[in-house]
Amino acid sequence: MKTKTLPEFYEKDLDDVTKIVIVDGITGYKKIIKDKVIIQKLLREIKDINFTPEESQEQREGWSYSITLFQDDEQTFQFGLTQVKGNYYYTEPDILPIVDKFYENLDLQEE
């Protein structure tokens, strides 16, 4: 395993994402983003973050946010802030404050 960025994990074109679902791992609430401008803003903010594999890949409990990307109505990719495709990572810069602020500022109904 090596350090990767979101575009390296995502096997399609990030410009084609039409919907993002962010689930808060603490409350279970989710926010659904369908506005292309907001989608592009979030992806721009997180696309250059480095996901570096953790030394310990032991199973962990709980998570802060889960992000699912869609193209039309097809789910194309899902990842957690510290887990991608079953492997654990730390991020540089830290992705949590970025997603946390983004989620909190989203003027969308929580479901």
Backbone as numpy.savetxt, mean C-alpha at the origin, in Angstrom:
# Nx Ny Nz CAx CAy CAz Cx Cy Cz
16.18 -12.52 -1.66 15.34 -11.33 -1.66 16.22 -10.09 -1.66
15.74 -9.08 -2.37 16.52 -7.84 -2.42 15.58 -6.66 -2.19
16.17 -5.50 -1.99 15.40 -4.28 -1.82 14.68 -3.95 -3.12
13.39 -3.61 -2.99 12.60 -3.28 -4.17 11.73 -2.06 -3.88
11.21 -1.46 -4.95 10.23 -0.39 -4.84 8.90 -0.93 -5.34
7.83 -0.19 -5.09 6.50 -0.62 -5.51 6.43 -0.96 -7.00
6.97 -0.12 -7.91 6.90 -0.48 -9.33 7.60 -1.80 -9.65
8.61 -2.17 -8.85 9.30 -3.45 -9.08 8.46 -4.64 -8.61
7.65 -4.45 -7.58 6.74 -5.51 -7.13 5.54 -5.64 -8.06
5.05 -4.49 -8.50 3.81 -4.44 -9.29 4.13 -4.81 -10.73
3.46 -5.84 -11.22 3.83 -6.37 -12.54 3.10 -5.69 -13.69
2.29 -4.70 -13.38 1.56 -3.98 -14.42 1.99 -2.51 -14.37
1.29 -1.65 -15.09 1.60 -0.23 -15.11 0.81 0.49 -14.02
1.50 1.14 -13.09 0.82 1.86 -12.01 -0.12 2.95 -12.54
0.15 3.45 -13.72 -0.72 4.48 -14.31 -2.10 3.93 -14.65
-2.23 2.60 -14.72 -3.50 1.98 -15.07 -4.38 1.65 -13.86
-3.88 1.96 -12.65 -4.68 1.68 -11.44 -5.92 2.58 -11.44
-7.09 1.96 -11.27 -8.35 2.73 -11.31 -9.03 2.81 -9.94
-8.55 2.01 -8.99 -9.16 2.03 -7.66 -8.13 1.55 -6.64
-8.15 2.17 -5.46 -7.30 1.73 -4.35 -8.20 1.58 -3.12
-8.03 0.47 -2.43 -8.73 0.26 -1.16 -7.67 0.22 -0.06
-7.84 1.10 0.92 -6.93 1.11 2.08 -7.73 0.66 3.29
-7.25 -0.41 3.93 -7.91 -0.93 5.13 -7.05 -0.60 6.34
-7.69 -0.02 7.37 -7.02 0.28 8.63 -7.02 -1.00 9.46
-5.82 -1.53 9.73 -5.70 -2.79 10.45 -6.12 -2.72 11.90
-6.22 -1.53 12.45 -6.61 -1.38 13.85 -8.13 -1.33 13.98
-8.78 -0.53 13.13 -10.24 -0.36 13.25 -11.01 -1.29 12.31
-10.33 -1.76 11.24 -11.02 -2.58 10.25 -11.77 -1.75 9.22
-11.80 -0.42 9.40 -12.46 0.44 8.42 -11.67 0.45 7.12
-12.39 0.69 6.03 -11.68 0.83 4.76 -12.16 2.06 4.02
-11.26 2.63 3.25 -11.59 3.77 2.40 -11.28 3.36 0.97
-12.22 3.66 0.08 -12.10 3.29 -1.32 -11.86 4.56 -2.13
-10.76 4.56 -2.88 -10.40 5.72 -3.69 -10.62 5.38 -5.15
-11.47 6.17 -5.81 -11.70 5.96 -7.25 -11.31 7.19 -8.07
-11.00 8.28 -7.39 -10.61 9.52 -8.05 -9.18 9.38 -8.59
-9.02 9.47 -9.90 -7.73 9.24 -10.55 -6.65 10.19 -10.02
-7.02 11.44 -9.72 -6.04 12.42 -9.21 -5.51 11.98 -7.85
-6.41 11.52 -6.98 -6.00 11.07 -5.64 -5.18 9.79 -5.74
-5.59 8.88 -6.62 -4.84 7.63 -6.83 -3.41 7.95 -7.26
-3.26 8.82 -8.24 -1.92 9.18 -8.73 -1.09 9.86 -7.65
-1.74 10.70 -6.84 -1.03 11.40 -5.76 -0.45 10.38 -4.76
-1.27 9.42 -4.34 -0.78 8.41 -3.39 0.34 7.59 -4.01
0.14 7.11 -5.22 1.16 6.27 -5.86 2.47 7.04 -6.05
2.37 8.34 -6.38 3.57 9.16 -6.51 4.32 9.25 -5.19
3.55 9.36 -4.10 4.19 9.51 -2.77 4.88 8.24 -2.30
4.40 7.07 -2.74 4.97 5.83 -2.20 5.79 5.02 -3.21
5.80 5.42 -4.47 6.43 4.56 -5.49 7.95 4.46 -5.37
8.60 5.45 -4.76 10.06 5.41 -4.66 10.56 4.91 -3.30
9.64 4.51 -2.45 10.04 3.99 -1.13 10.72 2.63 -1.32
11.84 2.44 -0.63 12.55 1.16 -0.69 12.01 0.18 0.34
11.64 -1.00 -0.12 11.22 -2.10 0.74 12.43 -3.03 0.88
13.04 -3.04 2.06 14.23 -3.84 2.31 13.83 -5.05 3.16
14.20 -6.26 2.74 13.80 -7.46 3.50 14.32 -7.42 4.94
13.44 -7.78 5.88 13.83 -7.91 7.29 14.70 -9.16 7.43
15.65 -9.12 8.36 16.46 -10.31 8.61 15.59 -11.45 9.10
14.71 -11.14 10.07 13.82 -12.17 10.60 12.53 -12.17 9.79
12.19 -13.34 9.26 10.95 -13.48 8.50 9.90 -14.25 9.31
10.06 -14.25 10.65 9.09 -14.94 11.50 7.72 -14.28 11.40
6.68 -15.10 11.52 5.30 -14.63 11.47 5.06 -13.55 12.52
4.30 -12.52 12.15 3.99 -11.42 13.07 2.49 -11.33 13.26
2.11 -10.64 14.31 0.69 -10.42 14.60 0.33 -8.99 14.26
-0.83 -8.80 13.65 -1.36 -7.46 13.42 -0.66 -6.71 12.30
-1.31 -5.63 11.85 -0.77 -4.79 10.80 -1.47 -3.44 10.87
-0.82 -2.43 10.30 -1.38 -1.08 10.38 -2.32 -0.78 9.22
-1.87 -0.96 7.99 -2.72 -0.73 6.82 -2.45 -1.79 5.77
-3.49 -2.10 5.02 -3.39 -2.95 3.85 -3.83 -2.11 2.66
-3.09 -2.18 1.58 -3.41 -1.41 0.38 -3.64 -2.38 -0.77
-4.80 -2.25 -1.42 -5.12 -3.11 -2.56 -5.33 -2.24 -3.80
-4.66 -2.61 -4.86 -4.76 -1.88 -6.13 -5.66 -2.65 -7.09
-6.43 -1.91 -7.87 -7.34 -2.50 -8.85 -7.14 -1.85 -10.21
-7.36 -2.64 -11.25 -7.46 -2.13 -12.60 -8.86 -2.50 -13.05
-9.66 -1.49 -13.35 -11.10 -1.68 -13.56 -11.64 -2.37 -12.31
-12.26 -3.52 -12.40 -12.75 -4.16 -11.17 -11.91 -5.37 -10.77
-10.75 -5.50 -11.37 -9.89 -6.64 -11.08 -8.81 -6.25 -10.07
-8.74 -7.03 -8.98 -7.67 -6.79 -7.99 -6.35 -7.20 -8.62
-5.40 -6.28 -8.66 -4.13 -6.58 -9.32 -2.97 -6.76 -8.33
-3.09 -6.18 -7.13 -1.97 -6.26 -6.19 -2.44 -5.86 -4.80
-1.94 -6.57 -3.79 -2.24 -6.20 -2.42 -0.96 -6.30 -1.60
-0.78 -5.32 -0.72 0.40 -5.37 0.15 0.11 -4.67 1.46
0.87 -5.06 2.48 0.83 -4.37 3.76 2.03 -3.44 3.82
2.06 -2.58 4.81 3.16 -1.63 4.88 4.48 -2.30 5.24
4.40 -3.49 5.87 5.63 -4.21 6.23 5.66 -5.61 5.63
4.66 -5.95 4.84 4.61 -7.30 4.27 4.15 -7.24 2.82
4.96 -7.84 1.94 4.62 -7.91 0.53 4.84 -9.35 0.07
3.81 -9.92 -0.53 3.89 -11.29 -1.06 4.44 -12.28 -0.03
3.97 -12.13 1.20 4.34 -13.08 2.25 5.69 -12.85 2.91
6.42 -11.84 2.49 7.72 -11.54 3.09 7.64 -10.22 3.86
8.45 -10.13 4.92 8.45 -8.93 5.75 9.56 -7.97 5.35
9.23 -6.68 5.38 10.15 -5.63 4.96 10.12 -4.47 5.93
11.19 -3.69 5.94 11.14 -2.36 6.54 11.29 -1.39 5.37
10.80 -0.18 5.55 10.77 0.76 4.44 11.62 1.99 4.73
12.21 2.53 3.67 13.04 3.72 3.76 12.68 4.64 2.61
12.15 5.82 2.83 11.72 6.31 4.15 10.53 5.50 4.67
10.22 5.66 5.94 9.15 4.91 6.57 7.81 5.22 5.88
7.16 4.17 5.39 5.90 4.34 4.65 4.72 4.64 5.57
4.79 4.21 6.84 3.65 4.36 7.75 3.17 5.81 7.89
4.05 6.79 8.23 3.53 8.15 8.39 2.92 8.71 7.09
3.45 8.29 5.95 2.94 8.77 4.66 1.52 8.26 4.45
1.33 6.94 4.62 0.00 6.35 4.41 -0.97 6.80 5.50
-0.48 6.90 6.73 -1.31 7.33 7.85 -1.89 8.73 7.59
-1.02 9.66 7.21 -1.45 11.03 6.93 -2.40 11.04 5.74
-2.08 10.29 4.72 -2.91 10.23 3.52 -4.31 9.70 3.88
-4.34 8.60 4.65 -5.60 7.98 5.04 -6.44 8.94 5.88
-5.81 9.58 6.86 -6.52 10.50 7.74 -7.10 11.70 6.98
-6.39 12.15 5.96 -6.82 13.32 5.21 -7.79 13.01 4.09
-8.03 11.72 3.84 -8.97 11.35 2.78 -10.38 11.74 3.20
-11.00 12.52 2.39 -12.36 12.95 2.71 -13.35 11.96 2.10
-13.26 10.74 2.58 -14.12 9.67 2.05 -14.83 8.99 3.20
-15.95 8.41 2.89 -16.71 7.64 3.87 -15.95 6.37 4.22
-15.83 6.10 5.51 -15.25 4.83 5.92 -16.34 3.78 5.87
-15.97 2.56 5.52 -16.96 1.48 5.43 -16.67 0.41 6.46
